[in-house]
């Protein structure tokens, strides 16, 4: 099934890749951004189907969907059932929106996210973030699987994201491209405080309490478009640029969250060490990514759950 088929079709989504004037007035730009009113329609539709009223949103990374499984009093919706939503196509991304309670708070969790390499424009990948906002979510927590560039990071280490490098943005690809939706936020949002300082501090403190500090760091995440894992030369370049880990997600979601005034927090699991040496035969692969996520998933769950317990809503 091609990306265009997925987007145009089978589940009633309206995320046409190419058109500028999609059905139901969906398109506002060449990237087919949903309007504020359309996002609100999806949000109200979901709220009419669940008794939960989430204030905290979670996006689970590759193989890290166990966090959504640990939600109590769950009410789940397959992305296929949600109007205008894309569908998940990547192993390790179940493709469900899960409402319920975690750490004593009402949450909504994406068990599976959308990546640009699946063929979706960034504005469509981030549609759920705006829908979360209109459902009342104030804080967004994102996790991801990433490759370690920092030589001191080991497989299984966890990195609290301090800042990001929006590599797709360097070539003009940003989820906010197109007509600005002023009701969400400004045309030119600042991105110098993307990742909330208090939440970062809280995560590192909780990490200490849980005795996770021997495998926790704080650092910089760089997003590339994927789906290829990086070349050795690219890894060397990214490291010189100041990145500690590299991945294929998160940045577009955090941009969208910050644009509409949500607080954002992100955490990367180092699922593999990037190959940085021409004499090495090791190759990055998605199986290793999922294997590491499985191994460290429960620790990440504990940490996020404790954070949610402490977040004031
Ligand atoms: O959704 P995330 O960023 O956790 O997934 C990473 C990046 C690719 O989708 C995949 C590569 O193994 O894992």
PDB file of C-alpha atoms in Angstrom, residues 21-313:
ATOM      1  CA  UNK A  21      -8.197  22.167  -1.701  1.00  0.00           C
ATOM      2  CA  UNK A  22      -9.067  18.881  -0.095  1.00  0.00           C
ATOM      3  CA  UNK A  23     -12.494  17.501   0.692  1.00  0.00           C
ATOM      4  CA  UNK A  24     -14.462  19.126   3.509  1.00  0.00           C
ATOM      5  CA  UNK A  25     -12.262  22.212   3.269  1.00  0.00           C
ATOM      6  CA  UNK A  26      -9.413  20.315   4.894  1.00  0.00           C
ATOM      7  CA  UNK A  27      -6.567  21.924   3.036  1.00  0.00           C
ATOM      8  CA  UNK A  28      -5.269  25.256   4.112  1.00  0.00           C
ATOM      9  CA  UNK A  29      -1.860  24.883   2.587  1.00  0.00           C
ATOM     10  CA  UNK A  30       0.225  22.740   0.336  1.00  0.00           C
ATOM     11  CA  UNK A  31       0.742  20.523   3.396  1.00  0.00           C
ATOM     12  CA  UNK A  32      -2.985  20.048   3.997  1.00  0.00           C
ATOM     13  CA  UNK A  33      -3.090  21.375   7.510  1.00  0.00           C
ATOM     14  CA  UNK A  34      -6.415  20.808   9.293  1.00  0.00           C
ATOM     15  CA  UNK A  35      -8.070  24.060  10.321  1.00  0.00           C
ATOM     16  CA  UNK A  36      -8.682  24.942  13.970  1.00  0.00           C
ATOM     17  CA  UNK A  37     -12.370  24.124  13.507  1.00  0.00           C
ATOM     18  CA  UNK A  38     -11.599  20.716  12.002  1.00  0.00           C
ATOM     19  CA  UNK A  39      -9.190  19.866  14.805  1.00  0.00           C
ATOM     20  CA  UNK A  40     -11.877  20.927  17.268  1.00  0.00           C
ATOM     21  CA  UNK A  41     -14.434  18.711  15.549  1.00  0.00           C
ATOM     22  CA  UNK A  42     -12.136  15.694  15.998  1.00  0.00           C
ATOM     23  CA  UNK A  43     -11.455  16.683  19.625  1.00  0.00           C
ATOM     24  CA  UNK A  44     -15.169  17.026  20.429  1.00  0.00           C
ATOM     25  CA  UNK A  45     -15.884  13.742  18.666  1.00  0.00           C
ATOM     26  CA  UNK A  46     -13.331  11.962  20.848  1.00  0.00           C
ATOM     27  CA  UNK A  47     -14.562  13.665  24.017  1.00  0.00           C
ATOM     28  CA  UNK A  48     -18.083  12.512  23.204  1.00  0.00           C
ATOM     29  CA  UNK A  49     -16.796   8.914  23.127  1.00  0.00           C
ATOM     30  CA  UNK A  50     -14.832   8.940  26.395  1.00  0.00           C
ATOM     31  CA  UNK A  51     -15.582   9.912  29.965  1.00  0.00           C
ATOM     32  CA  UNK A  52     -11.942  10.915  30.499  1.00  0.00           C
ATOM     33  CA  UNK A  53     -10.817  14.550  30.383  1.00  0.00           C
ATOM     34  CA  UNK A  54      -7.026  14.379  29.903  1.00  0.00           C
ATOM     35  CA  UNK A  55      -4.727  17.221  30.908  1.00  0.00           C
ATOM     36  CA  UNK A  56      -1.545  15.302  30.051  1.00  0.00           C
ATOM     37  CA  UNK A  57      -0.736  13.860  26.631  1.00  0.00           C
ATOM     38  CA  UNK A  58       1.839  11.170  25.922  1.00  0.00           C
ATOM     39  CA  UNK A  59       3.387  10.034  22.649  1.00  0.00           C
ATOM     40  CA  UNK A  60       5.062   6.631  22.862  1.00  0.00           C
ATOM     41  CA  UNK A  61       8.187   5.914  20.822  1.00  0.00           C
ATOM     42  CA  UNK A  62       9.140   2.769  18.921  1.00  0.00           C
ATOM     43  CA  UNK A  63       8.572  -0.261  21.127  1.00  0.00           C
ATOM     44  CA  UNK A  64       7.698   2.016  24.063  1.00  0.00           C
ATOM     45  CA  UNK A  65       3.922   1.574  23.847  1.00  0.00           C
ATOM     46  CA  UNK A  66       3.956  -0.397  27.119  1.00  0.00           C
ATOM     47  CA  UNK A  67       3.450   2.928  28.864  1.00  0.00           C
ATOM     48  CA  UNK A  68       0.032   3.221  27.246  1.00  0.00           C
ATOM     49  CA  UNK A  69      -0.704  -0.381  28.293  1.00  0.00           C
ATOM     50  CA  UNK A  70      -0.129   0.598  31.924  1.00  0.00           C
ATOM     51  CA  UNK A  71      -2.897   3.238  31.779  1.00  0.00           C
ATOM     52  CA  UNK A  72      -5.793   2.342  34.110  1.00  0.00           C
ATOM     53  CA  UNK A  73      -9.518   2.437  33.258  1.00  0.00           C
ATOM     54  CA  UNK A  74      -8.515   2.429  29.611  1.00  0.00           C
ATOM     55  CA  UNK A  75     -10.729   3.531  26.751  1.00  0.00           C
ATOM     56  CA  UNK A  76      -8.903   2.944  23.462  1.00  0.00           C
ATOM     57  CA  UNK A  77      -9.591   4.018  19.908  1.00  0.00           C
ATOM     58  CA  UNK A  78      -7.819   2.612  16.895  1.00  0.00           C
ATOM     59  CA  UNK A  79      -6.501   5.403  14.664  1.00  0.00           C
ATOM     60  CA  UNK A  80      -8.608   3.827  11.923  1.00  0.00           C
ATOM     61  CA  UNK A  81     -11.754   4.832  13.821  1.00  0.00           C
ATOM     62  CA  UNK A  82     -10.739   8.469  14.292  1.00  0.00           C
ATOM     63  CA  UNK A  83     -11.839  10.880  11.566  1.00  0.00           C
ATOM     64  CA  UNK A  84      -8.966  12.395   9.550  1.00  0.00           C
ATOM     65  CA  UNK A  85      -6.251  10.516  11.494  1.00  0.00           C
ATOM     66  CA  UNK A  86      -3.507   8.772   9.555  1.00  0.00           C
ATOM     67  CA  UNK A  87      -2.766   5.144  10.401  1.00  0.00           C
ATOM     68  CA  UNK A  88       0.380   3.653  11.944  1.00  0.00           C
ATOM     69  CA  UNK A  89       2.517   1.628   9.571  1.00  0.00           C
ATOM     70  CA  UNK A  90       5.671   0.980  11.640  1.00  0.00           C
ATOM     71  CA  UNK A  91       6.288  -2.182  13.729  1.00  0.00           C
ATOM     72  CA  UNK A  92       6.316  -1.240  17.412  1.00  0.00           C
ATOM     73  CA  UNK A  93       3.596   1.422  16.905  1.00  0.00           C
ATOM     74  CA  UNK A  94       0.232  -0.161  17.719  1.00  0.00           C
ATOM     75  CA  UNK A  95      -1.871   2.679  16.287  1.00  0.00           C
ATOM     76  CA  UNK A  96      -4.220   3.416  19.180  1.00  0.00           C
ATOM     77  CA  UNK A  97      -5.240   6.446  21.192  1.00  0.00           C
ATOM     78  CA  UNK A  98      -5.590   5.415  24.828  1.00  0.00           C
ATOM     79  CA  UNK A  99      -7.522   7.455  27.400  1.00  0.00           C
ATOM     80  CA  UNK A 100      -7.401   6.699  31.123  1.00  0.00           C
ATOM     81  CA  UNK A 101      -5.504   7.305  34.352  1.00  0.00           C
ATOM     82  CA  UNK A 102      -1.783   7.143  34.970  1.00  0.00           C
ATOM     83  CA  UNK A 103      -0.032   8.274  38.130  1.00  0.00           C
ATOM     84  CA  UNK A 104      -3.443   9.355  39.401  1.00  0.00           C
ATOM     85  CA  UNK A 105      -3.975  11.810  36.520  1.00  0.00           C
ATOM     86  CA  UNK A 106      -6.197  11.741  33.467  1.00  0.00           C
ATOM     87  CA  UNK A 107      -4.051  11.148  30.388  1.00  0.00           C
ATOM     88  CA  UNK A 108      -4.339  10.448  26.706  1.00  0.00           C
ATOM     89  CA  UNK A 109      -1.557   8.400  25.136  1.00  0.00           C
ATOM     90  CA  UNK A 110      -0.672   7.811  21.513  1.00  0.00           C
ATOM     91  CA  UNK A 111       0.411   4.191  21.314  1.00  0.00           C
ATOM     92  CA  UNK A 112       2.209   4.786  18.060  1.00  0.00           C
ATOM     93  CA  UNK A 113       3.177   7.993  16.319  1.00  0.00           C
ATOM     94  CA  UNK A 114       3.401   9.228  12.739  1.00  0.00           C
ATOM     95  CA  UNK A 115       6.717   9.764  10.994  1.00  0.00           C
ATOM     96  CA  UNK A 116       7.350  11.761   7.841  1.00  0.00           C
ATOM     97  CA  UNK A 117       9.041   8.766   6.181  1.00  0.00           C
ATOM     98  CA  UNK A 118       5.660   6.967   6.259  1.00  0.00           C
ATOM     99  CA  UNK A 119       4.615   9.433   3.579  1.00  0.00           C
ATOM    100  CA  UNK A 120       2.664  11.820   5.765  1.00  0.00           C
ATOM    101  CA  UNK A 121       3.303  15.555   5.674  1.00  0.00           C
ATOM    102  CA  UNK A 122       4.566  16.898   9.002  1.00  0.00           C
ATOM    103  CA  UNK A 123       1.313  18.809   9.523  1.00  0.00           C
ATOM    104  CA  UNK A 124      -0.604  15.529   9.375  1.00  0.00           C
ATOM    105  CA  UNK A 125       1.928  13.719  11.577  1.00  0.00           C
ATOM    106  CA  UNK A 126       1.212  16.342  14.232  1.00  0.00           C
ATOM    107  CA  UNK A 127      -2.581  16.540  13.878  1.00  0.00           C
ATOM    108  CA  UNK A 128      -3.014  14.534  17.135  1.00  0.00           C
ATOM    109  CA  UNK A 129      -1.036  17.163  19.062  1.00  0.00           C
ATOM    110  CA  UNK A 130      -3.501  19.891  18.109  1.00  0.00           C
ATOM    111  CA  UNK A 131      -6.413  17.567  18.800  1.00  0.00           C
ATOM    112  CA  UNK A 132      -4.946  16.877  22.266  1.00  0.00           C
ATOM    113  CA  UNK A 133      -4.689  20.625  22.878  1.00  0.00           C
ATOM    114  CA  UNK A 134      -8.356  21.090  22.020  1.00  0.00           C
ATOM    115  CA  UNK A 135      -9.293  18.219  24.323  1.00  0.00           C
ATOM    116  CA  UNK A 136      -7.698  20.149  27.203  1.00  0.00           C
ATOM    117  CA  UNK A 137      -4.162  18.743  27.277  1.00  0.00           C
ATOM    118  CA  UNK A 138      -1.669  21.213  28.755  1.00  0.00           C
ATOM    119  CA  UNK A 139       1.479  19.096  29.025  1.00  0.00           C
ATOM    120  CA  UNK A 140       2.903  16.836  26.322  1.00  0.00           C
ATOM    121  CA  UNK A 141       5.344  14.052  27.185  1.00  0.00           C
ATOM    122  CA  UNK A 142       7.087  12.380  24.253  1.00  0.00           C
ATOM    123  CA  UNK A 143       9.397   9.382  24.190  1.00  0.00           C
ATOM    124  CA  UNK A 144      11.442   8.021  21.337  1.00  0.00           C
ATOM    125  CA  UNK A 145      14.011   5.455  20.357  1.00  0.00           C
ATOM    126  CA  UNK A 146      17.250   7.037  19.159  1.00  0.00           C
ATOM    127  CA  UNK A 147      20.767   6.238  18.083  1.00  0.00           C
ATOM    128  CA  UNK A 148      23.585   7.306  20.413  1.00  0.00           C
ATOM    129  CA  UNK A 149      26.076   9.752  18.874  1.00  0.00           C
ATOM    130  CA  UNK A 150      27.709  10.816  22.131  1.00  0.00           C
ATOM    131  CA  UNK A 151      30.610   8.416  22.670  1.00  0.00           C
ATOM    132  CA  UNK A 152      29.861   8.151  26.387  1.00  0.00           C
ATOM    133  CA  UNK A 153      26.290   6.931  25.862  1.00  0.00           C
ATOM    134  CA  UNK A 154      25.616   3.189  26.061  1.00  0.00           C
ATOM    135  CA  UNK A 155      22.789   1.118  24.613  1.00  0.00           C
ATOM    136  CA  UNK A 156      19.934   1.243  27.131  1.00  0.00           C
ATOM    137  CA  UNK A 157      20.808   4.745  28.391  1.00  0.00           C
ATOM    138  CA  UNK A 158      18.051   7.304  28.730  1.00  0.00           C
ATOM    139  CA  UNK A 159      18.467  10.935  27.706  1.00  0.00           C
ATOM    140  CA  UNK A 160      16.249  13.753  28.897  1.00  0.00           C
ATOM    141  CA  UNK A 161      15.953  16.083  25.906  1.00  0.00           C
ATOM    142  CA  UNK A 162      17.331  19.521  26.680  1.00  0.00           C
ATOM    143  CA  UNK A 163      17.074  20.869  23.145  1.00  0.00           C
ATOM    144  CA  UNK A 164      16.675  19.697  19.570  1.00  0.00           C
ATOM    145  CA  UNK A 165      18.080  20.270  16.105  1.00  0.00           C
ATOM    146  CA  UNK A 166      15.324  20.396  13.498  1.00  0.00           C
ATOM    147  CA  UNK A 167      17.273  19.040  10.526  1.00  0.00           C
ATOM    148  CA  UNK A 168      14.202  18.804   8.219  1.00  0.00           C
ATOM    149  CA  UNK A 169      13.614  22.463   9.071  1.00  0.00           C
ATOM    150  CA  UNK A 170      16.998  23.323   7.534  1.00  0.00           C
ATOM    151  CA  UNK A 171      15.557  22.384   4.155  1.00  0.00           C
ATOM    152  CA  UNK A 172      12.255  24.150   4.722  1.00  0.00           C
ATOM    153  CA  UNK A 173      10.222  21.264   6.086  1.00  0.00           C
ATOM    154  CA  UNK A 174       8.354  22.290   9.221  1.00  0.00           C
ATOM    155  CA  UNK A 175       4.882  21.291  10.480  1.00  0.00           C
ATOM    156  CA  UNK A 176       3.919  24.969  10.650  1.00  0.00           C
ATOM    157  CA  UNK A 177       4.510  25.647   6.965  1.00  0.00           C
ATOM    158  CA  UNK A 178       1.424  27.090   5.300  1.00  0.00           C
ATOM    159  CA  UNK A 179      -1.109  29.645   6.421  1.00  0.00           C
ATOM    160  CA  UNK A 180      -0.721  30.293  10.146  1.00  0.00           C
ATOM    161  CA  UNK A 181      -3.683  29.296  12.307  1.00  0.00           C
ATOM    162  CA  UNK A 182      -3.638  32.258  14.707  1.00  0.00           C
ATOM    163  CA  UNK A 183      -6.083  30.583  17.090  1.00  0.00           C
ATOM    164  CA  UNK A 184      -3.366  28.037  17.858  1.00  0.00           C
ATOM    165  CA  UNK A 185      -0.363  30.330  18.071  1.00  0.00           C
ATOM    166  CA  UNK A 186       1.865  32.951  16.436  1.00  0.00           C
ATOM    167  CA  UNK A 187       3.321  32.938  12.934  1.00  0.00           C
ATOM    168  CA  UNK A 188       6.868  32.995  14.310  1.00  0.00           C
ATOM    169  CA  UNK A 189       7.012  30.964  17.518  1.00  0.00           C
ATOM    170  CA  UNK A 190      10.162  31.078  19.642  1.00  0.00           C
ATOM    171  CA  UNK A 191      11.758  27.667  20.019  1.00  0.00           C
ATOM    172  CA  UNK A 192      14.503  28.559  22.507  1.00  0.00           C
ATOM    173  CA  UNK A 193      12.549  27.041  25.381  1.00  0.00           C
ATOM    174  CA  UNK A 194      11.147  23.956  23.716  1.00  0.00           C
ATOM    175  CA  UNK A 195      11.658  21.533  26.587  1.00  0.00           C
ATOM    176  CA  UNK A 196      10.306  22.684  29.937  1.00  0.00           C
ATOM    177  CA  UNK A 197      13.107  23.359  32.436  1.00  0.00           C
ATOM    178  CA  UNK A 198      11.115  22.310  35.515  1.00  0.00           C
ATOM    179  CA  UNK A 199      10.033  19.035  33.940  1.00  0.00           C
ATOM    180  CA  UNK A 200      13.619  18.276  32.902  1.00  0.00           C
ATOM    181  CA  UNK A 201      14.797  18.925  36.437  1.00  0.00           C
ATOM    182  CA  UNK A 202      11.999  16.792  37.830  1.00  0.00           C
ATOM    183  CA  UNK A 203      12.900  13.886  35.523  1.00  0.00           C
ATOM    184  CA  UNK A 204      16.543  13.959  36.578  1.00  0.00           C
ATOM    185  CA  UNK A 205      15.585  14.131  40.264  1.00  0.00           C
ATOM    186  CA  UNK A 206      13.203  11.208  39.922  1.00  0.00           C
ATOM    187  CA  UNK A 207      15.909   9.363  37.984  1.00  0.00           C
ATOM    188  CA  UNK A 208      18.194   9.770  41.009  1.00  0.00           C
ATOM    189  CA  UNK A 209      15.502   8.595  43.419  1.00  0.00           C
ATOM    190  CA  UNK A 210      14.908   5.503  41.295  1.00  0.00           C
ATOM    191  CA  UNK A 211      18.676   4.929  41.128  1.00  0.00           C
ATOM    192  CA  UNK A 212      18.573   5.357  37.355  1.00  0.00           C
ATOM    193  CA  UNK A 213      21.200   8.104  37.386  1.00  0.00           C
ATOM    194  CA  UNK A 214      23.953   5.738  36.239  1.00  0.00           C
ATOM    195  CA  UNK A 215      22.183   5.434  32.865  1.00  0.00           C
ATOM    196  CA  UNK A 216      20.556   8.855  32.574  1.00  0.00           C
ATOM    197  CA  UNK A 217      21.811  11.940  30.739  1.00  0.00           C
ATOM    198  CA  UNK A 218      20.549  15.264  29.488  1.00  0.00           C
ATOM    199  CA  UNK A 219      21.356  16.211  25.918  1.00  0.00           C
ATOM    200  CA  UNK A 220      20.433  17.248  22.399  1.00  0.00           C
ATOM    201  CA  UNK A 221      18.218  15.255  20.004  1.00  0.00           C
ATOM    202  CA  UNK A 222      18.559  15.726  16.264  1.00  0.00           C
ATOM    203  CA  UNK A 223      15.756  14.717  13.919  1.00  0.00           C
ATOM    204  CA  UNK A 224      16.449  13.436  10.420  1.00  0.00           C
ATOM    205  CA  UNK A 225      13.762  12.420   7.967  1.00  0.00           C
ATOM    206  CA  UNK A 226      14.647   8.721   7.747  1.00  0.00           C
ATOM    207  CA  UNK A 227      13.848   6.008   6.886  1.00  0.00           C
ATOM    208  CA  UNK A 228      17.551   5.322   6.203  1.00  0.00           C
ATOM    209  CA  UNK A 229      19.702   5.110   9.294  1.00  0.00           C
ATOM    210  CA  UNK A 230      22.540   7.632   9.115  1.00  0.00           C
ATOM    211  CA  UNK A 231      25.783   7.179   7.215  1.00  0.00           C
ATOM    212  CA  UNK A 232      29.046   7.304   9.133  1.00  0.00           C
ATOM    213  CA  UNK A 233      29.828  10.739   7.683  1.00  0.00           C
ATOM    214  CA  UNK A 234      26.386  12.012   8.685  1.00  0.00           C
ATOM    215  CA  UNK A 235      26.879  10.745  12.248  1.00  0.00           C
ATOM    216  CA  UNK A 236      30.237  12.495  12.481  1.00  0.00           C
ATOM    217  CA  UNK A 237      28.665  15.711  11.191  1.00  0.00           C
ATOM    218  CA  UNK A 238      25.718  15.508  13.603  1.00  0.00           C
ATOM    219  CA  UNK A 239      28.071  14.988  16.534  1.00  0.00           C
ATOM    220  CA  UNK A 240      30.136  18.044  15.533  1.00  0.00           C
ATOM    221  CA  UNK A 241      26.856  19.990  15.345  1.00  0.00           C
ATOM    222  CA  UNK A 242      26.247  19.251  19.017  1.00  0.00           C
ATOM    223  CA  UNK A 243      23.774  16.381  18.861  1.00  0.00           C
ATOM    224  CA  UNK A 244      23.966  13.568  21.431  1.00  0.00           C
ATOM    225  CA  UNK A 245      21.365  11.278  19.862  1.00  0.00           C
ATOM    226  CA  UNK A 246      19.695  11.012  16.472  1.00  0.00           C
ATOM    227  CA  UNK A 247      16.178   9.950  15.560  1.00  0.00           C
ATOM    228  CA  UNK A 248      13.298  10.345  13.109  1.00  0.00           C
ATOM    229  CA  UNK A 249      10.527  11.908  15.187  1.00  0.00           C
ATOM    230  CA  UNK A 250       9.672  14.105  18.178  1.00  0.00           C
ATOM    231  CA  UNK A 251      10.839  17.493  16.868  1.00  0.00           C
ATOM    232  CA  UNK A 252       7.740  18.163  14.732  1.00  0.00           C
ATOM    233  CA  UNK A 253       5.501  17.153  17.664  1.00  0.00           C
ATOM    234  CA  UNK A 254       7.275  19.446  20.106  1.00  0.00           C
ATOM    235  CA  UNK A 255       7.176  22.348  17.616  1.00  0.00           C
ATOM    236  CA  UNK A 256       3.419  21.902  17.260  1.00  0.00           C
ATOM    237  CA  UNK A 257       2.926  21.603  21.035  1.00  0.00           C
ATOM    238  CA  UNK A 258       4.964  24.726  21.777  1.00  0.00           C
ATOM    239  CA  UNK A 259       3.217  26.663  19.007  1.00  0.00           C
ATOM    240  CA  UNK A 260      -0.124  26.182  20.745  1.00  0.00           C
ATOM    241  CA  UNK A 261       1.254  26.883  24.216  1.00  0.00           C
ATOM    242  CA  UNK A 262       1.568  23.362  25.600  1.00  0.00           C
ATOM    243  CA  UNK A 263       4.407  22.473  27.959  1.00  0.00           C
ATOM    244  CA  UNK A 264       6.698  19.872  26.413  1.00  0.00           C
ATOM    245  CA  UNK A 265       8.967  17.208  27.836  1.00  0.00           C
ATOM    246  CA  UNK A 266      10.913  14.591  25.867  1.00  0.00           C
ATOM    247  CA  UNK A 267      13.000  11.544  26.632  1.00  0.00           C
ATOM    248  CA  UNK A 268      15.093   9.390  24.286  1.00  0.00           C
ATOM    249  CA  UNK A 269      16.054   5.794  24.829  1.00  0.00           C
ATOM    250  CA  UNK A 270      19.441   5.020  23.266  1.00  0.00           C
ATOM    251  CA  UNK A 271      18.451   1.817  21.488  1.00  0.00           C
ATOM    252  CA  UNK A 272      21.697   1.505  19.538  1.00  0.00           C
ATOM    253  CA  UNK A 273      25.054   3.198  19.223  1.00  0.00           C
ATOM    254  CA  UNK A 274      25.513   4.961  15.902  1.00  0.00           C
ATOM    255  CA  UNK A 275      28.227   3.464  13.724  1.00  0.00           C
ATOM    256  CA  UNK A 276      31.018   6.057  13.641  1.00  0.00           C
ATOM    257  CA  UNK A 277      33.948   3.977  12.423  1.00  0.00           C
ATOM    258  CA  UNK A 278      34.633   2.771   8.865  1.00  0.00           C
ATOM    259  CA  UNK A 279      36.254  -0.408  10.203  1.00  0.00           C
ATOM    260  CA  UNK A 280      33.103  -1.473  12.042  1.00  0.00           C
ATOM    261  CA  UNK A 281      30.781  -4.027  10.430  1.00  0.00           C
ATOM    262  CA  UNK A 282      27.853  -3.393  12.763  1.00  0.00           C
ATOM    263  CA  UNK A 283      24.686  -2.031  11.123  1.00  0.00           C
ATOM    264  CA  UNK A 284      21.771  -0.156  12.704  1.00  0.00           C
ATOM    265  CA  UNK A 285      18.501  -2.065  12.447  1.00  0.00           C
ATOM    266  CA  UNK A 286      14.927  -1.738  13.690  1.00  0.00           C
ATOM    267  CA  UNK A 287      15.026  -5.169  15.394  1.00  0.00           C
ATOM    268  CA  UNK A 288      17.769  -3.990  17.752  1.00  0.00           C
ATOM    269  CA  UNK A 289      15.756  -0.829  18.396  1.00  0.00           C
ATOM    270  CA  UNK A 290      12.699  -2.852  19.432  1.00  0.00           C
ATOM    271  CA  UNK A 291      14.802  -5.266  21.491  1.00  0.00           C
ATOM    272  CA  UNK A 292      16.361  -2.444  23.540  1.00  0.00           C
ATOM    273  CA  UNK A 293      12.963  -0.772  23.986  1.00  0.00           C
ATOM    274  CA  UNK A 294      11.636  -4.024  25.387  1.00  0.00           C
ATOM    275  CA  UNK A 295      14.539  -4.265  27.827  1.00  0.00           C
ATOM    276  CA  UNK A 296      14.408  -0.674  29.141  1.00  0.00           C
ATOM    277  CA  UNK A 297      10.689   0.001  28.561  1.00  0.00           C
ATOM    278  CA  UNK A 298       9.621  -0.711  32.144  1.00  0.00           C
ATOM    279  CA  UNK A 299      12.167   1.693  33.629  1.00  0.00           C
ATOM    280  CA  UNK A 300      10.981   4.437  31.267  1.00  0.00           C
ATOM    281  CA  UNK A 301       7.389   3.680  32.315  1.00  0.00           C
ATOM    282  CA  UNK A 302       8.289   3.993  36.012  1.00  0.00           C
ATOM    283  CA  UNK A 303       9.977   7.319  35.418  1.00  0.00           C
ATOM    284  CA  UNK A 304       7.160   8.818  33.361  1.00  0.00           C
ATOM    285  CA  UNK A 305       4.514   7.554  35.792  1.00  0.00           C
ATOM    286  CA  UNK A 306       6.327   9.156  38.747  1.00  0.00           C
ATOM    287  CA  UNK A 307       6.624  12.398  36.804  1.00  0.00           C
ATOM    288  CA  UNK A 308       2.897  12.412  36.086  1.00  0.00           C
ATOM    289  CA  UNK A 309       2.189  11.822  39.783  1.00  0.00           C
ATOM    290  CA  UNK A 310       4.103  15.041  40.532  1.00  0.00           C
ATOM    291  CA  UNK A 311       2.908  17.237  37.690  1.00  0.00           C
ATOM    292  CA  UNK A 312       0.359  19.734  38.904  1.00  0.00           C
ATOM    293  CA  UNK A 313      -2.650  19.948  36.608  1.00  0.00           C
TER     294      UNK A 313
END
